[in-house]
mmCIF file of N, CA and C in Angstrom:
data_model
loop_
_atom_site.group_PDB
_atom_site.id
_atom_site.type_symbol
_atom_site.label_atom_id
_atom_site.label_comp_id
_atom_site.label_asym_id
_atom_site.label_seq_id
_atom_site.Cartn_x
_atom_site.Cartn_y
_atom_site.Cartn_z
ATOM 1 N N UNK P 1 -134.046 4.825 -58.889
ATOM 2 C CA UNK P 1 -135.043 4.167 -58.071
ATOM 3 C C UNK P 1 -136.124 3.556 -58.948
ATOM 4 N N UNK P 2 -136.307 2.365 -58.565
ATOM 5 C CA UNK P 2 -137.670 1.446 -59.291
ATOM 6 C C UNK P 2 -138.212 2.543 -58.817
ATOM 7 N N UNK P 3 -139.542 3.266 -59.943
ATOM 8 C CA UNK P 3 -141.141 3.339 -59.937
ATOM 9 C C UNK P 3 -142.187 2.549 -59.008
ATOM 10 N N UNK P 4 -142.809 3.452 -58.344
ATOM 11 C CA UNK P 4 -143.986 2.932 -57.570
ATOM 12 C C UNK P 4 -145.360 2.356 -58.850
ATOM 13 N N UNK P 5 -145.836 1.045 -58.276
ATOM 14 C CA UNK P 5 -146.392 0.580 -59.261
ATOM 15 C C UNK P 5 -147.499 -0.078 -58.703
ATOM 16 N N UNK P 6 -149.200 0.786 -59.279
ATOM 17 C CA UNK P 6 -150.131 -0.175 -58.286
ATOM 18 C C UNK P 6 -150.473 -1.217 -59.070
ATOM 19 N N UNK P 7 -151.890 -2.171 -58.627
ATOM 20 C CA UNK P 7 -152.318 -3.538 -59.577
ATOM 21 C C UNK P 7 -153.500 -3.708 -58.217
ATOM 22 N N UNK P 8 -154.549 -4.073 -58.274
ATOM 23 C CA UNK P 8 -155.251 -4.911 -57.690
ATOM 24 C C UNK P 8 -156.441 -3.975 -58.122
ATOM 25 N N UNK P 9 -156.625 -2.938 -58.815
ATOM 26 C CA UNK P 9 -157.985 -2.231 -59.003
ATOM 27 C C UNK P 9 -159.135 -2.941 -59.700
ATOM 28 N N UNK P 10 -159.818 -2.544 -59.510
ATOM 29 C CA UNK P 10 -161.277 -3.049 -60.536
ATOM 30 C C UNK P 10 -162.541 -3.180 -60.255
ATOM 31 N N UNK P 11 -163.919 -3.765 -60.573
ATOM 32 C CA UNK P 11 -165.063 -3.279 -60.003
ATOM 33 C C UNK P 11 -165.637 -4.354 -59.507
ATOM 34 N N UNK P 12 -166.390 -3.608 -58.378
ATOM 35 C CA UNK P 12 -166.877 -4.405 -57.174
ATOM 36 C C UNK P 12 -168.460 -3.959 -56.678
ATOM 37 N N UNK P 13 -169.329 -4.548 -56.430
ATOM 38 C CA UNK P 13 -170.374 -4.035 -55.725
ATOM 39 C C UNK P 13 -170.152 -3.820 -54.504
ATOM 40 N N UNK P 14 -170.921 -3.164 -54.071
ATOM 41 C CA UNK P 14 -170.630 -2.336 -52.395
ATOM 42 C C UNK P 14 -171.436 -3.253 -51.672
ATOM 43 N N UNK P 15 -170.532 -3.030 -50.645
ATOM 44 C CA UNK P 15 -170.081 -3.909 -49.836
ATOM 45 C C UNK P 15 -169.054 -4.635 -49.730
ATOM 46 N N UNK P 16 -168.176 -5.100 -50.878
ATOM 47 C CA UNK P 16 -167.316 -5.605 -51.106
ATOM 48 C C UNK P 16 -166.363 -4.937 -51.195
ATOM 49 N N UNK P 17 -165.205 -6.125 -50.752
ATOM 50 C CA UNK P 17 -164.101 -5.880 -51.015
ATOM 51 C C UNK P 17 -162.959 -5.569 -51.627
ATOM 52 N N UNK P 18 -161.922 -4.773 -51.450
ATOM 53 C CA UNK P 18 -160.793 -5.193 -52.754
ATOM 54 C C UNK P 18 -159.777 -5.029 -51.940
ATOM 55 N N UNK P 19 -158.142 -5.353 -52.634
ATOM 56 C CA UNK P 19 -156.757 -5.194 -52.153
ATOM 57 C C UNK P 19 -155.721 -4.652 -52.838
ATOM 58 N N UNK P 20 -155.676 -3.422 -53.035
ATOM 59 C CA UNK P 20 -154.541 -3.143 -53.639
ATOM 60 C C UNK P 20 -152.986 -2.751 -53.305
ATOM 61 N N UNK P 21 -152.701 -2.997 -54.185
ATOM 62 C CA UNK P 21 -150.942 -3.367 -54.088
ATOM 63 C C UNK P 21 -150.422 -2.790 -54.715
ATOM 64 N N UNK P 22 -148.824 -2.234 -53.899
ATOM 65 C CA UNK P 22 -148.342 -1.287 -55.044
ATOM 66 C C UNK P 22 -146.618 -1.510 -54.934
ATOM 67 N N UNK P 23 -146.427 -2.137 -55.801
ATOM 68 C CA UNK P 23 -144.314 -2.087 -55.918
ATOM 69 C C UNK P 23 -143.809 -0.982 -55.922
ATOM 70 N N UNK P 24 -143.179 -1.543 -54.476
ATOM 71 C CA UNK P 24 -142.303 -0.755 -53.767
ATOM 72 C C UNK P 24 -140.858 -0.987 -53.686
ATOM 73 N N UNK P 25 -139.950 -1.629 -53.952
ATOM 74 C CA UNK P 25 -139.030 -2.144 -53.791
ATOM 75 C C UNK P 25 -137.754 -1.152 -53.384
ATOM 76 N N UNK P 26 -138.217 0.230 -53.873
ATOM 77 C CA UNK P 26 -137.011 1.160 -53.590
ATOM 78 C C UNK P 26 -137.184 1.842 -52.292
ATOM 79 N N UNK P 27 -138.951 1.932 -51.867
ATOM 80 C CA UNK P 27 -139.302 2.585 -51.131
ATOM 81 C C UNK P 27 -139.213 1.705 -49.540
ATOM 82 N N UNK P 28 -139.745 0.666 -49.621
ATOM 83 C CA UNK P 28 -140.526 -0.258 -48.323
ATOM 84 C C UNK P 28 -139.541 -0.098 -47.146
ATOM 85 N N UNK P 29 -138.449 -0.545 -47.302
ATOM 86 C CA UNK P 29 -137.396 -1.072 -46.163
ATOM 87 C C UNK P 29 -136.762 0.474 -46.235
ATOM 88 N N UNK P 30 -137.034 1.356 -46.398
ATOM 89 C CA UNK P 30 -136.442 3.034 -46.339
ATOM 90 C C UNK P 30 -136.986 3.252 -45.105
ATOM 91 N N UNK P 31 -136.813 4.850 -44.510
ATOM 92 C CA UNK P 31 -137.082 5.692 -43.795
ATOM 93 C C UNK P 31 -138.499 6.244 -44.367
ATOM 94 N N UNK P 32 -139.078 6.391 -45.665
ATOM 95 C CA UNK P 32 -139.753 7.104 -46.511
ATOM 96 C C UNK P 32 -141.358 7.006 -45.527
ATOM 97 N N UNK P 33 -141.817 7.624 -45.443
ATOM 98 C CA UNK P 33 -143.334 7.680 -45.172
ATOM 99 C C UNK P 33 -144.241 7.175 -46.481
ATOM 100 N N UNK P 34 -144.970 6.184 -46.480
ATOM 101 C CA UNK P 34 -146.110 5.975 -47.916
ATOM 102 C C UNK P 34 -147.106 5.874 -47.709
ATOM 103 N N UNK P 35 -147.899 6.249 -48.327
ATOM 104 C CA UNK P 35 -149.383 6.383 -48.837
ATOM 105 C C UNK P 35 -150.540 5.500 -49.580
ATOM 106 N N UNK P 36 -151.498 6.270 -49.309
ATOM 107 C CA UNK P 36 -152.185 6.061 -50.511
ATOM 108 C C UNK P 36 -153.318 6.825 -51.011
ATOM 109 N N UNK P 37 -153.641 7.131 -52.116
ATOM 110 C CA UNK P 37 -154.363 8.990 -52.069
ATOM 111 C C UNK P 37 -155.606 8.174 -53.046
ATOM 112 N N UNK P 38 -156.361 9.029 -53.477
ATOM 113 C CA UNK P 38 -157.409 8.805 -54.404
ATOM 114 C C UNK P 38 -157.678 10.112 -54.896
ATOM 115 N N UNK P 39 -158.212 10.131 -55.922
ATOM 116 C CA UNK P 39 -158.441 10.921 -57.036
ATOM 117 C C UNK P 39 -159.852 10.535 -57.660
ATOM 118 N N UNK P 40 -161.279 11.356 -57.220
ATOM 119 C CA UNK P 40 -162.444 11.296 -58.005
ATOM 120 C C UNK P 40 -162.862 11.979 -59.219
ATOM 121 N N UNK P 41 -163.218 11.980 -60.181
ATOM 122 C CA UNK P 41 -163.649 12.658 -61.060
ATOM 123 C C UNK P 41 -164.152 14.403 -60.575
ATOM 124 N N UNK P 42 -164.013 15.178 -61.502
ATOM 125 C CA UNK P 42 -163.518 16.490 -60.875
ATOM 126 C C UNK P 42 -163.042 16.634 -59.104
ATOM 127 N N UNK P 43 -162.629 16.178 -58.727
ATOM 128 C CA UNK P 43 -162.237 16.388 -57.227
ATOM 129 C C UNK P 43 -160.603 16.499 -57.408
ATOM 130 N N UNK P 44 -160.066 16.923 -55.926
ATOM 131 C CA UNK P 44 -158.632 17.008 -55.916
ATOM 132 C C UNK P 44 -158.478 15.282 -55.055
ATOM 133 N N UNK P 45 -157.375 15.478 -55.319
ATOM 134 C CA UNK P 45 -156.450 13.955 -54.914
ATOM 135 C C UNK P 45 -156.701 14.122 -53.217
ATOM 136 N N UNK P 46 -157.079 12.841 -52.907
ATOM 137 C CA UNK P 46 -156.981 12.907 -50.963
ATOM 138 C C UNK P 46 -156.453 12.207 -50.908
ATOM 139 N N UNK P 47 -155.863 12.049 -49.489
ATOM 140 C CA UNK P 47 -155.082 11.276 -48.746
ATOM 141 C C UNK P 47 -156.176 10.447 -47.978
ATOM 142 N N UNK P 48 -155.684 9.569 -47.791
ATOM 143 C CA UNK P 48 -156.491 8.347 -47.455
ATOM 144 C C UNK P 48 -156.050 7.436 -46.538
ATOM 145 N N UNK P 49 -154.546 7.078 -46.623
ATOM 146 C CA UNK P 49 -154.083 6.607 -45.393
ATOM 147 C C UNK P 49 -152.354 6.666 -45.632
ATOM 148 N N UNK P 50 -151.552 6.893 -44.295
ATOM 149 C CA UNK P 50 -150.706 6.925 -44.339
ATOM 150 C C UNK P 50 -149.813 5.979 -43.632
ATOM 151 N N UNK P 51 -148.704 5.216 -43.565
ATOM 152 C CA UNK P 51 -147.775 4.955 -42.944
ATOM 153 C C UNK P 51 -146.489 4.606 -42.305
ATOM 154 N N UNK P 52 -145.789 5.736 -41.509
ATOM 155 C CA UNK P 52 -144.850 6.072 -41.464
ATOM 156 C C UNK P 52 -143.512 4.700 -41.192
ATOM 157 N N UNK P 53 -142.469 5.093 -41.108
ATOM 158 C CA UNK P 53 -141.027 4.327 -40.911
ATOM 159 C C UNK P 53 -141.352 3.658 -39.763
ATOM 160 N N UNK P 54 -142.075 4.369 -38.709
ATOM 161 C CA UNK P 54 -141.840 3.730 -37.482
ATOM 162 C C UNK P 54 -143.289 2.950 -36.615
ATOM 163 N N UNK P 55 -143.907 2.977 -38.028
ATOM 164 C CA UNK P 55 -145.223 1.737 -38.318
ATOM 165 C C UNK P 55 -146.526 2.311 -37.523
ATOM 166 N N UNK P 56 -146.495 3.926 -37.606
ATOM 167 C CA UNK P 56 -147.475 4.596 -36.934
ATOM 168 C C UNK P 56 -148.614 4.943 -38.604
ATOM 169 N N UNK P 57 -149.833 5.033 -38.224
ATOM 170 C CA UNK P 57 -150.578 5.248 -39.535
ATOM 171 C C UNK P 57 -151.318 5.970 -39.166
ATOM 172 N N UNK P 58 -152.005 6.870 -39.988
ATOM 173 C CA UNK P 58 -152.931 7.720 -40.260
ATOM 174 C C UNK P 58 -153.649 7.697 -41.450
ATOM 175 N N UNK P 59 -155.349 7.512 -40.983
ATOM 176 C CA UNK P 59 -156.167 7.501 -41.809
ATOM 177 C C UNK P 59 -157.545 8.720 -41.849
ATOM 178 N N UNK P 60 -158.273 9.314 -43.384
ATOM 179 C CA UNK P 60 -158.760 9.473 -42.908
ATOM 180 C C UNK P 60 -159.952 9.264 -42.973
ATOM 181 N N UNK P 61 -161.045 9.951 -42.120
ATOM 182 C CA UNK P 61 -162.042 9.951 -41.465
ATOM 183 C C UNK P 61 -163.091 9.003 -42.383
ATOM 184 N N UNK P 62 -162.710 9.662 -43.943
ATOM 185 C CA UNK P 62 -163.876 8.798 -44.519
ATOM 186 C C UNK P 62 -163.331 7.113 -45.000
ATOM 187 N N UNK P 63 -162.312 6.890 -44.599
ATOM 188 C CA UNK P 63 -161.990 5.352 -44.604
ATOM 189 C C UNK P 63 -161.472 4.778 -43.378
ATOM 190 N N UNK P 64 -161.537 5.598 -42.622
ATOM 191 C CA UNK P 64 -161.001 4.578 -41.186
ATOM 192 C C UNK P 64 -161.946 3.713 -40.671
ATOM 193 N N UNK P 65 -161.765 2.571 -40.506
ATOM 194 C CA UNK P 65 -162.432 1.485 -39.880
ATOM 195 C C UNK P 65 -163.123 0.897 -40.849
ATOM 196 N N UNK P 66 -162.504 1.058 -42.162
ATOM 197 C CA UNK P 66 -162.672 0.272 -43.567
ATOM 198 C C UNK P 66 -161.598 -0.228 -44.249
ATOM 199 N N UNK P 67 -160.547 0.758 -44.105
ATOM 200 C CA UNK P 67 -159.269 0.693 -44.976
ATOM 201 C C UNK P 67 -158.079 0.206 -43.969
ATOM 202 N N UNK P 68 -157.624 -0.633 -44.483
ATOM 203 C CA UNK P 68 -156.243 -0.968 -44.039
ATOM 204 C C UNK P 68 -155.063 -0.956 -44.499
ATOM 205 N N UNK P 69 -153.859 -0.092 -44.041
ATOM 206 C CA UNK P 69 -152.207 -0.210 -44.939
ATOM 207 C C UNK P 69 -151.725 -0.697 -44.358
ATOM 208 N N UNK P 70 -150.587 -1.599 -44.967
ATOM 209 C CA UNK P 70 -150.105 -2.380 -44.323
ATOM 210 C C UNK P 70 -148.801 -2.756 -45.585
ATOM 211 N N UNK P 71 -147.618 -3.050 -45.211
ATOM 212 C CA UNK P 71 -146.349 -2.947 -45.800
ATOM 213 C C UNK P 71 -146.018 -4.912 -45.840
ATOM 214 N N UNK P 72 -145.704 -5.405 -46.938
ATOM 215 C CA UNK P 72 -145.385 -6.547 -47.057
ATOM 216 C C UNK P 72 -143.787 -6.704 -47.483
ATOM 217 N N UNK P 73 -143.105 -7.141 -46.302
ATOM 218 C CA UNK P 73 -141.235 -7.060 -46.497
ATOM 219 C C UNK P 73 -141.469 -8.565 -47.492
ATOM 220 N N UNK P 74 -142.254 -9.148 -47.564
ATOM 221 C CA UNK P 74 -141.643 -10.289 -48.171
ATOM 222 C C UNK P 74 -141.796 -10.024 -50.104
ATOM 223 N N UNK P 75 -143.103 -9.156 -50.189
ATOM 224 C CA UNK P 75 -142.657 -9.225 -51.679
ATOM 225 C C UNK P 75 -142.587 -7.577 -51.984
ATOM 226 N N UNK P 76 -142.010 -6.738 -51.056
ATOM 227 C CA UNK P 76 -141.767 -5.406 -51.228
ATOM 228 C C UNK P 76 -143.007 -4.503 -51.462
ATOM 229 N N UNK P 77 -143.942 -4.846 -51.177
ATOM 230 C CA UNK P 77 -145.296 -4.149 -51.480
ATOM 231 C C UNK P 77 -145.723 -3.408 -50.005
ATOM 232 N N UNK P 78 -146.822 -2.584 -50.947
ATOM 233 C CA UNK P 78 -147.505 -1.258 -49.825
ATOM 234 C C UNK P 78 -148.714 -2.159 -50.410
ATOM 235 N N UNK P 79 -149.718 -2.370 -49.288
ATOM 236 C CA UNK P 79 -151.000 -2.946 -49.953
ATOM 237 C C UNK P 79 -151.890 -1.634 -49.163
ATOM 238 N N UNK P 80 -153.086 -2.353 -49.730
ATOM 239 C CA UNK P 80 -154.079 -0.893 -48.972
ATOM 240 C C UNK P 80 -155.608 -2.113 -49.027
ATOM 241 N N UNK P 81 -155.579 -2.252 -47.898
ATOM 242 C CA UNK P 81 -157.235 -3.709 -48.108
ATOM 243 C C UNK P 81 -158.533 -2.610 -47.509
ATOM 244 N N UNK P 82 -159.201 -2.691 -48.782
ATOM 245 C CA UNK P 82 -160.465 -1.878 -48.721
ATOM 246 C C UNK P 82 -161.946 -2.760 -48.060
ATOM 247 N N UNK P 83 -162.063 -2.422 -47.500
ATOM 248 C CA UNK P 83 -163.494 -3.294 -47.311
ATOM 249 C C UNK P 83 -164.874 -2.262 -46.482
ATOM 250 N N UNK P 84 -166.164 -2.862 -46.938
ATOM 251 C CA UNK P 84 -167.264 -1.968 -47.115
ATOM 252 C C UNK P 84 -167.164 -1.153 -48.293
ATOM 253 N N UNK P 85 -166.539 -1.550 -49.370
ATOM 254 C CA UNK P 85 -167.157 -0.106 -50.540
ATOM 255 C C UNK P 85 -168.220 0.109 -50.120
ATOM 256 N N UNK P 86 -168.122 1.527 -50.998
ATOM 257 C CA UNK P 86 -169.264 2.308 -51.615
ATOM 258 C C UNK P 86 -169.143 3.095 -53.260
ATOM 259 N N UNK P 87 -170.110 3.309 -53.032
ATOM 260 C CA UNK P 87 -170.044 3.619 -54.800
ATOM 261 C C UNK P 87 -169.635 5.231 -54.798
ATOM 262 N N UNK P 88 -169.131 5.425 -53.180
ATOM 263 C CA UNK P 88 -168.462 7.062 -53.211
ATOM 264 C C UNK P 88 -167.108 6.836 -53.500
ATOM 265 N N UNK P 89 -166.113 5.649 -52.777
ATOM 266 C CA UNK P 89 -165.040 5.149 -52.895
ATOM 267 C C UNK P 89 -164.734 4.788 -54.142
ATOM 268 N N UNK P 90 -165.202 5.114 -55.732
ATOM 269 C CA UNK P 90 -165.151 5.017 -57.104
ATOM 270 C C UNK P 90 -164.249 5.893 -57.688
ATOM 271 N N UNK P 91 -163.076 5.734 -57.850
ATOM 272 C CA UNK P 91 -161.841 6.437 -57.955
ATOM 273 C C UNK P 91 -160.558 5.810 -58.432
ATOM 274 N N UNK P 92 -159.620 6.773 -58.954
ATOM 275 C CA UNK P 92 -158.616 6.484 -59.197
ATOM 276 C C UNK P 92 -157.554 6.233 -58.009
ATOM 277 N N UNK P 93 -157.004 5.224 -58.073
ATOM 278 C CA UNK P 93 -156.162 5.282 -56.635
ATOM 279 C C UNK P 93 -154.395 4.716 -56.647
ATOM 280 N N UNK P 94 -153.584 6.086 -55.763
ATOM 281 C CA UNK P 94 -152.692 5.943 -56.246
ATOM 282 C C UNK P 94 -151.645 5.736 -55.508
ATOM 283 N N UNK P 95 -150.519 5.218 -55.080
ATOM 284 C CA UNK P 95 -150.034 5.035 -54.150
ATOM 285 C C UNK P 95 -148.540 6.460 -54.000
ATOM 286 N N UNK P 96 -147.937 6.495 -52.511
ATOM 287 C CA UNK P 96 -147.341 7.566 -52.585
ATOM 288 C C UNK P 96 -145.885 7.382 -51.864
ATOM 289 N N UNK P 97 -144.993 8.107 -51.969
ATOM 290 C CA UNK P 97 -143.764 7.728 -51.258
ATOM 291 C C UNK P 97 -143.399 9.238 -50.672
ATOM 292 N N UNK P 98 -143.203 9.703 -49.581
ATOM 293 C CA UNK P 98 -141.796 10.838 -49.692
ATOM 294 C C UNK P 98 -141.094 10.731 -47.984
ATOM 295 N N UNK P 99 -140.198 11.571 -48.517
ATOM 296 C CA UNK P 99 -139.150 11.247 -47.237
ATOM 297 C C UNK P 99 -140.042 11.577 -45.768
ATOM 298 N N UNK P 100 -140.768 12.232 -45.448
ATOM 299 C CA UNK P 100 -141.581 12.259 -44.400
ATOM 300 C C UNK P 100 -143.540 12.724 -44.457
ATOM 301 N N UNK P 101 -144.132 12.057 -43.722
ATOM 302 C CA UNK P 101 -145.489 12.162 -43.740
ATOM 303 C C UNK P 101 -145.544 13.488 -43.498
ATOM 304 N N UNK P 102 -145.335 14.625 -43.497
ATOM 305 C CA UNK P 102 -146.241 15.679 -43.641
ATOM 306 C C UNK P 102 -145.968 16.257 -44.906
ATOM 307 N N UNK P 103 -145.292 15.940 -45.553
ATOM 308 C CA UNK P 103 -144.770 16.565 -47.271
ATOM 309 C C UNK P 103 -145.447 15.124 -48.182
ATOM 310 N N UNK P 104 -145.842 14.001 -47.291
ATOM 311 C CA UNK P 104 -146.701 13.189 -47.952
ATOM 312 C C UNK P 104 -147.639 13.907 -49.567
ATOM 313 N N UNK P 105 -147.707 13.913 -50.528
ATOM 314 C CA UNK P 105 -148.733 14.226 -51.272
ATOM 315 C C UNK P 105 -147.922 15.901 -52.085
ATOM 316 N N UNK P 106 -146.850 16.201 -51.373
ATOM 317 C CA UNK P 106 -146.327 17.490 -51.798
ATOM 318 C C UNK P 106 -145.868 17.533 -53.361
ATOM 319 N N UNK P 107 -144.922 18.489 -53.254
ATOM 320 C CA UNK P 107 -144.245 18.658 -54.909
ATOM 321 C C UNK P 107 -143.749 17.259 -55.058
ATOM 322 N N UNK P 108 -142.489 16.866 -53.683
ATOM 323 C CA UNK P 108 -141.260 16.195 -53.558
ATOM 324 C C UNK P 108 -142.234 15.037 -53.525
ATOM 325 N N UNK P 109 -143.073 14.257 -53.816
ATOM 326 C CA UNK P 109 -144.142 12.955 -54.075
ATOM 327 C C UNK P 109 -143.618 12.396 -54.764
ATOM 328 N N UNK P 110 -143.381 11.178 -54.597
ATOM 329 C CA UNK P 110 -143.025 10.048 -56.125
ATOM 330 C C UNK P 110 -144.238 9.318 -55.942
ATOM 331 N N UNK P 111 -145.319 9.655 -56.960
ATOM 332 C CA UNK P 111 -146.273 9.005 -57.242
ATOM 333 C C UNK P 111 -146.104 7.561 -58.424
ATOM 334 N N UNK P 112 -147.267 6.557 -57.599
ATOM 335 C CA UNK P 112 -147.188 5.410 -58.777
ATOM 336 C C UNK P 112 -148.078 6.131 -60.002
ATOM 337 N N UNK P 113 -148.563 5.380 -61.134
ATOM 338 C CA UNK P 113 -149.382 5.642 -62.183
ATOM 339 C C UNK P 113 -151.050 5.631 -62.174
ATOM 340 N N UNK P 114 -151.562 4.516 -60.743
ATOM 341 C CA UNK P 114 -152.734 4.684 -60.406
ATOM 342 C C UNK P 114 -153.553 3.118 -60.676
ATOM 343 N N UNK P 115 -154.406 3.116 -59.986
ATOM 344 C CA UNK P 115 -155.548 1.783 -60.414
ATOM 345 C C UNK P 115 -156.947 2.287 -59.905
ATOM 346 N N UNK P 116 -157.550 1.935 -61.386
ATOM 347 C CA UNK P 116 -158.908 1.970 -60.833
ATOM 348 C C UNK P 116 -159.965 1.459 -60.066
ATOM 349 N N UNK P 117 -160.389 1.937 -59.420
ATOM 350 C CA UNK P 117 -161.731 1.390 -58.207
ATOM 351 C C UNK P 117 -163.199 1.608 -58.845
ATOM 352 N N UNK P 118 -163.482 0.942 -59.390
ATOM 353 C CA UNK P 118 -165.254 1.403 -59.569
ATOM 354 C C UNK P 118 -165.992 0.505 -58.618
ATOM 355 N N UNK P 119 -167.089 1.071 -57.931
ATOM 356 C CA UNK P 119 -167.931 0.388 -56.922
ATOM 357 C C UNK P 119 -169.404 0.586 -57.578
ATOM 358 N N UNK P 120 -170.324 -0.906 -58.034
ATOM 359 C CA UNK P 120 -171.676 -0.400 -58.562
ATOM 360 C C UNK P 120 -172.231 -1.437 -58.385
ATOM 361 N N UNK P 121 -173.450 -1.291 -58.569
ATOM 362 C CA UNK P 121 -173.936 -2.600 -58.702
ATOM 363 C C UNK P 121 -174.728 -2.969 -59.914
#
């Protein structure tokens, strides 16, 4: 299986926007549930938004009605469109694959390598 692979990270003042993208090509057109998690400096990895095979999503609390996932069949990508940063949303961010959303983030995870988010002004 191609590697999950993100790209669109980098720094932004808050308020602003970003879009990241992550190659999917083994994953997209599967059954697989995908993600997308973040990782802050000493903190554990969260989940951030999810969405499943059958185009149901789950987000949470501290990015819903900011963050959007959304699956692109035409160039095999998981994107994730951020909007309203904050300079809390300053993180590593990584995208996720596994055969069903509740083992989302588990052992059985095929994680990408990650992109960075810095939010400052």
């Amino acid at each position: 299986q191609e590697p999950l692979a993100e790209s669109g990270g980098g720094s932004v003042q808050p308020g602003g926007s970003l879009r990241l993208s992550c190659a999917a090509s083994s994953y997209i057109r599967t059954t697989y549930c995908m993600g997308w998690f973040r990782q802050r400096p000493g903190k554990e990895r969260e989940g951030l938004a999810f969405l499943a095979s059958d185009g149901s999503t789950q987000y949470a609390a501290s990015v819903r009605g900011r963050f959007a996932i959304s699956k692109d069949y035409a160039t095999n990508t998981l994107t994730l469109q951020m909007n309203e940063l904050a300079s809390y949303d300053s993180a590593m961010y990584y995208c996720a694959a596994a055969r069903e959303c509740v083992t989302l983030g588990a052992a059985s995870t095929a994680w990408g390598q990650g992109t960075q988010v810095t939010v400052s002004a």
